JSON list of C-alpha atoms in Angstrom, two decimals:
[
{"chain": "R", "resi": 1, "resn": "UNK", "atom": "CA", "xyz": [-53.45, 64.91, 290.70]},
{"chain": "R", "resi": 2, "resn": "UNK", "atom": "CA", "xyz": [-56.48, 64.56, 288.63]},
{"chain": "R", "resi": 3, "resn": "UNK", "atom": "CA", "xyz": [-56.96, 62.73, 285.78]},
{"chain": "R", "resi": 4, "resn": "UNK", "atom": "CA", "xyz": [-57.16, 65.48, 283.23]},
{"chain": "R", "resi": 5, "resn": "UNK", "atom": "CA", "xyz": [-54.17, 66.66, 285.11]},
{"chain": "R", "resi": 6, "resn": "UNK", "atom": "CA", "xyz": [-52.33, 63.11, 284.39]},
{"chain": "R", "resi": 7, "resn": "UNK", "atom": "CA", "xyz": [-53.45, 63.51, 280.79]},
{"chain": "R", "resi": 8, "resn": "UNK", "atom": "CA", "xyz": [-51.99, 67.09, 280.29]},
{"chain": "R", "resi": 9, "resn": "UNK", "atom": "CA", "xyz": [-49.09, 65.68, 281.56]},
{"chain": "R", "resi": 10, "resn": "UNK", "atom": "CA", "xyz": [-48.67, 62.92, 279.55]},
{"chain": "R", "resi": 11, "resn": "UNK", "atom": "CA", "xyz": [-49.37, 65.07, 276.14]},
{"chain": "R", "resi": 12, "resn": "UNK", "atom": "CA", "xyz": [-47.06, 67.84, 277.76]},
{"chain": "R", "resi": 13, "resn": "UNK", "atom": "CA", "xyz": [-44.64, 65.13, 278.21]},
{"chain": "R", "resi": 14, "resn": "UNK", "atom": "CA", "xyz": [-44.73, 63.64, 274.83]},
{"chain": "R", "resi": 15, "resn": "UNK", "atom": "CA", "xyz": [-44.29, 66.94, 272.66]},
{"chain": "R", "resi": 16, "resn": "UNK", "atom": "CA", "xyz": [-41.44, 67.78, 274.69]},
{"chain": "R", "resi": 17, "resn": "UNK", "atom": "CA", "xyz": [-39.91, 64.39, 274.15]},
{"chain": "R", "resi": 18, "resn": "UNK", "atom": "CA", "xyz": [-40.53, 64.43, 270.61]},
{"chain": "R", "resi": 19, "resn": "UNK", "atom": "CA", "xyz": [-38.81, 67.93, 270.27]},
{"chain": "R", "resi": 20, "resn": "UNK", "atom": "CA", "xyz": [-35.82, 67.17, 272.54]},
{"chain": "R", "resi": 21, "resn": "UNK", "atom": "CA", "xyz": [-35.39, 64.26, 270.22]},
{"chain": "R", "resi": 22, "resn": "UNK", "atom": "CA", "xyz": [-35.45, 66.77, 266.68]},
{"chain": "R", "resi": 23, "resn": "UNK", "atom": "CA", "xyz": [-33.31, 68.59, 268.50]},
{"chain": "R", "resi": 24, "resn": "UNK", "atom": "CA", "xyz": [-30.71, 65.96, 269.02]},
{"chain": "R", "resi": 25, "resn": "UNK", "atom": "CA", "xyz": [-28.58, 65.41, 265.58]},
{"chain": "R", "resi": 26, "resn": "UNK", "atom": "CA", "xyz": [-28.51, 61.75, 263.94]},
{"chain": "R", "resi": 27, "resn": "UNK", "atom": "CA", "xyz": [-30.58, 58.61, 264.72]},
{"chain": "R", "resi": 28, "resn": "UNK", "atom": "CA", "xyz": [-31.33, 57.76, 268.78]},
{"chain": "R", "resi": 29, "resn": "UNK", "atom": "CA", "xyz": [-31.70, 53.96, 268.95]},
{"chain": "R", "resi": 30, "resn": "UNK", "atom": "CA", "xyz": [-34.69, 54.27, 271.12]},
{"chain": "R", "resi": 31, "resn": "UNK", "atom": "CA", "xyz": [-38.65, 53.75, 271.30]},
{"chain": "R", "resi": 32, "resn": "UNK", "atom": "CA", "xyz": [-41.52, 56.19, 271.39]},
{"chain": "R", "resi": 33, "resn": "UNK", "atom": "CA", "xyz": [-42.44, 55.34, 274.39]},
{"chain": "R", "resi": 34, "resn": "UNK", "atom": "CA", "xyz": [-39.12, 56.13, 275.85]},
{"chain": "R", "resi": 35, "resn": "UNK", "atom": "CA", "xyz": [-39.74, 60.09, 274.15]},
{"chain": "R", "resi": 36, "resn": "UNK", "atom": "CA", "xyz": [-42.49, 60.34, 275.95]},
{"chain": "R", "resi": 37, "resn": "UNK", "atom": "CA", "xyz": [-40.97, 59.10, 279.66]},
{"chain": "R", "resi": 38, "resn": "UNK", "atom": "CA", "xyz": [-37.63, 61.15, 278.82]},
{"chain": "R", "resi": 39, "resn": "UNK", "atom": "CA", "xyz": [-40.63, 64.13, 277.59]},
{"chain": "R", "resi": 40, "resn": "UNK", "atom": "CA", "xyz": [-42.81, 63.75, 281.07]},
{"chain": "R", "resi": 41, "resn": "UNK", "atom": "CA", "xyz": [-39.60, 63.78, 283.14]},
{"chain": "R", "resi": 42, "resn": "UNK", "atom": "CA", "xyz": [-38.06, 66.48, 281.27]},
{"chain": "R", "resi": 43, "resn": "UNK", "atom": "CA", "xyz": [-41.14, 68.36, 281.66]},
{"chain": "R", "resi": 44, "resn": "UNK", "atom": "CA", "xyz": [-41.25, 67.99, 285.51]},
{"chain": "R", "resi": 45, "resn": "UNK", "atom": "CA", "xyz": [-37.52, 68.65, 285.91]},
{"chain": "R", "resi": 46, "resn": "UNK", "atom": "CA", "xyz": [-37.82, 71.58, 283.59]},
{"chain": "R", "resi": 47, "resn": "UNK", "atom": "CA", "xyz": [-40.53, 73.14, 285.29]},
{"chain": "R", "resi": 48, "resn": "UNK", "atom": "CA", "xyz": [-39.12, 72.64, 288.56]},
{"chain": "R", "resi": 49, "resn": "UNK", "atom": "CA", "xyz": [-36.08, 74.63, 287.31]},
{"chain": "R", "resi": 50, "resn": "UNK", "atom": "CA", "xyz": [-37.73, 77.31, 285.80]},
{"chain": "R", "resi": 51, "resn": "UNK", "atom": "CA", "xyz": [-39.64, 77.85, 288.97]},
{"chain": "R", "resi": 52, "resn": "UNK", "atom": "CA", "xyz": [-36.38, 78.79, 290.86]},
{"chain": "R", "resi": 53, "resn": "UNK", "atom": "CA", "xyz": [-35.22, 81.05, 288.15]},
{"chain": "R", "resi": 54, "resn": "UNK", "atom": "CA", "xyz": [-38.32, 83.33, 287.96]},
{"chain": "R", "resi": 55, "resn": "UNK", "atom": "CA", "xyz": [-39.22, 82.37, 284.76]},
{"chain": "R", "resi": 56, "resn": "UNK", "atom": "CA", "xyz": [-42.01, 79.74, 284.90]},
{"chain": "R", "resi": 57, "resn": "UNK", "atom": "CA", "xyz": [-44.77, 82.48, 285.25]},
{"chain": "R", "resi": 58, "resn": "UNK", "atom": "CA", "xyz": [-44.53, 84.78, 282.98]},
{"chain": "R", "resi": 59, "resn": "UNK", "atom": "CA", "xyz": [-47.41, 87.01, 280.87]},
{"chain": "R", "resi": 60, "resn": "UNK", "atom": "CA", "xyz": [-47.63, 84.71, 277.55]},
{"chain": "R", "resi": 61, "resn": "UNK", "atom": "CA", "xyz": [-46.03, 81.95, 276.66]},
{"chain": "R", "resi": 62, "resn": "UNK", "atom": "CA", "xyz": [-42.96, 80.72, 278.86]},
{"chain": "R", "resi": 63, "resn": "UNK", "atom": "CA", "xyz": [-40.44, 80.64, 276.54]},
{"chain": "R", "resi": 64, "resn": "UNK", "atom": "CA", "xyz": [-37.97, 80.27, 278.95]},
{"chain": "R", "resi": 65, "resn": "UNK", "atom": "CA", "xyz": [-39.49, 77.44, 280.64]},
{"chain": "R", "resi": 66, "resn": "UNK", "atom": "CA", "xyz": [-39.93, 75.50, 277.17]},
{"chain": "R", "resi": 67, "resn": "UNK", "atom": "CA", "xyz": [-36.09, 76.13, 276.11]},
{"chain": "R", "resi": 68, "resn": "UNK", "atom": "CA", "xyz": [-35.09, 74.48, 279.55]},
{"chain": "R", "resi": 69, "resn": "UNK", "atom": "CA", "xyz": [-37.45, 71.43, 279.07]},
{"chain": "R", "resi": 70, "resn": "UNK", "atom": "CA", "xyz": [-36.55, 70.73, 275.34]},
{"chain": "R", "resi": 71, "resn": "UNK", "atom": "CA", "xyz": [-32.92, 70.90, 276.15]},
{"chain": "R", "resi": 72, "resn": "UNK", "atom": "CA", "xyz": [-33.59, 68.35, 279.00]},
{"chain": "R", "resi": 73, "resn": "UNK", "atom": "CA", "xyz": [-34.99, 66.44, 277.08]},
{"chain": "R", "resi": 74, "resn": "UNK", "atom": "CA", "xyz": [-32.45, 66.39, 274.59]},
{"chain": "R", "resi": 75, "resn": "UNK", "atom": "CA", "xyz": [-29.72, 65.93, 277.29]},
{"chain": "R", "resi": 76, "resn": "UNK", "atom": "CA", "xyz": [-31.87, 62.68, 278.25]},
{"chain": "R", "resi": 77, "resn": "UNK", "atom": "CA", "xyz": [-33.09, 61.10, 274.63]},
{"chain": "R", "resi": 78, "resn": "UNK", "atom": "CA", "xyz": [-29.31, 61.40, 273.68]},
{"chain": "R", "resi": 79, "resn": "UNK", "atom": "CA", "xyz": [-27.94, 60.22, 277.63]},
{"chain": "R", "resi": 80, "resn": "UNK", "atom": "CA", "xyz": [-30.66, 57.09, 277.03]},
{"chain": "R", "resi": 81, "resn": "UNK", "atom": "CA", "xyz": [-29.81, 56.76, 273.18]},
{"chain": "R", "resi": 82, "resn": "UNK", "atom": "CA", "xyz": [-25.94, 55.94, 274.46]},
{"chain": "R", "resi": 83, "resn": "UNK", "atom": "CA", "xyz": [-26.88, 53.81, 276.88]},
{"chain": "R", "resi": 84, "resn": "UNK", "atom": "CA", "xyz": [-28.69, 51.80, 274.09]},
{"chain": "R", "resi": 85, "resn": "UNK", "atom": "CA", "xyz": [-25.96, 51.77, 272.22]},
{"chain": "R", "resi": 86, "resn": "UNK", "atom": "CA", "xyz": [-23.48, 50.25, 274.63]},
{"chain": "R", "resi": 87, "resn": "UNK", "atom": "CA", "xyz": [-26.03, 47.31, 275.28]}
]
């Protein structure tokens, strides 16, 4: 991977962290920093997902592919906000 590839990635990562965690109601007891991992991973896992439904290349934008990645991240902002909690 190149480095403007590790950037996009990162920046991918973080906006889809960011809006898995507006999607998720009340306050998650965790860091930026954590939005962005739970983002980057979401955004991998999301992708890879999409990719084996049919619907990661599409004309456009990839709607499909951003609905599975937000709610991924969601699932893992609010998994990581519990686990938080319970500490």
């Amino acid at each position: 991977m190149e480095i403007s590839g590790l950037i996009s990635a990162i920046l991918i990562g973080a906006v889809i962290g960011i809006l898995g965690r507006l999607v998720v109601p009340g306050r998650q007891r965790i860091g930026v920093l954590w939005t962005v991992v739970v983002g980057i991973v979401a955004a991998l896992i999301g992708t890879a997902i999409a990719s084996g439904l049919g619907v990661a290349d599409t004309d456009g934008v990839d709607w499909g592919e951003w609905l599975i990645q937000i709610a991924l991240a969601a699932l893992g902002v609010t998994a990581l906000s519990r686990v938080k909690v319970r500490r």
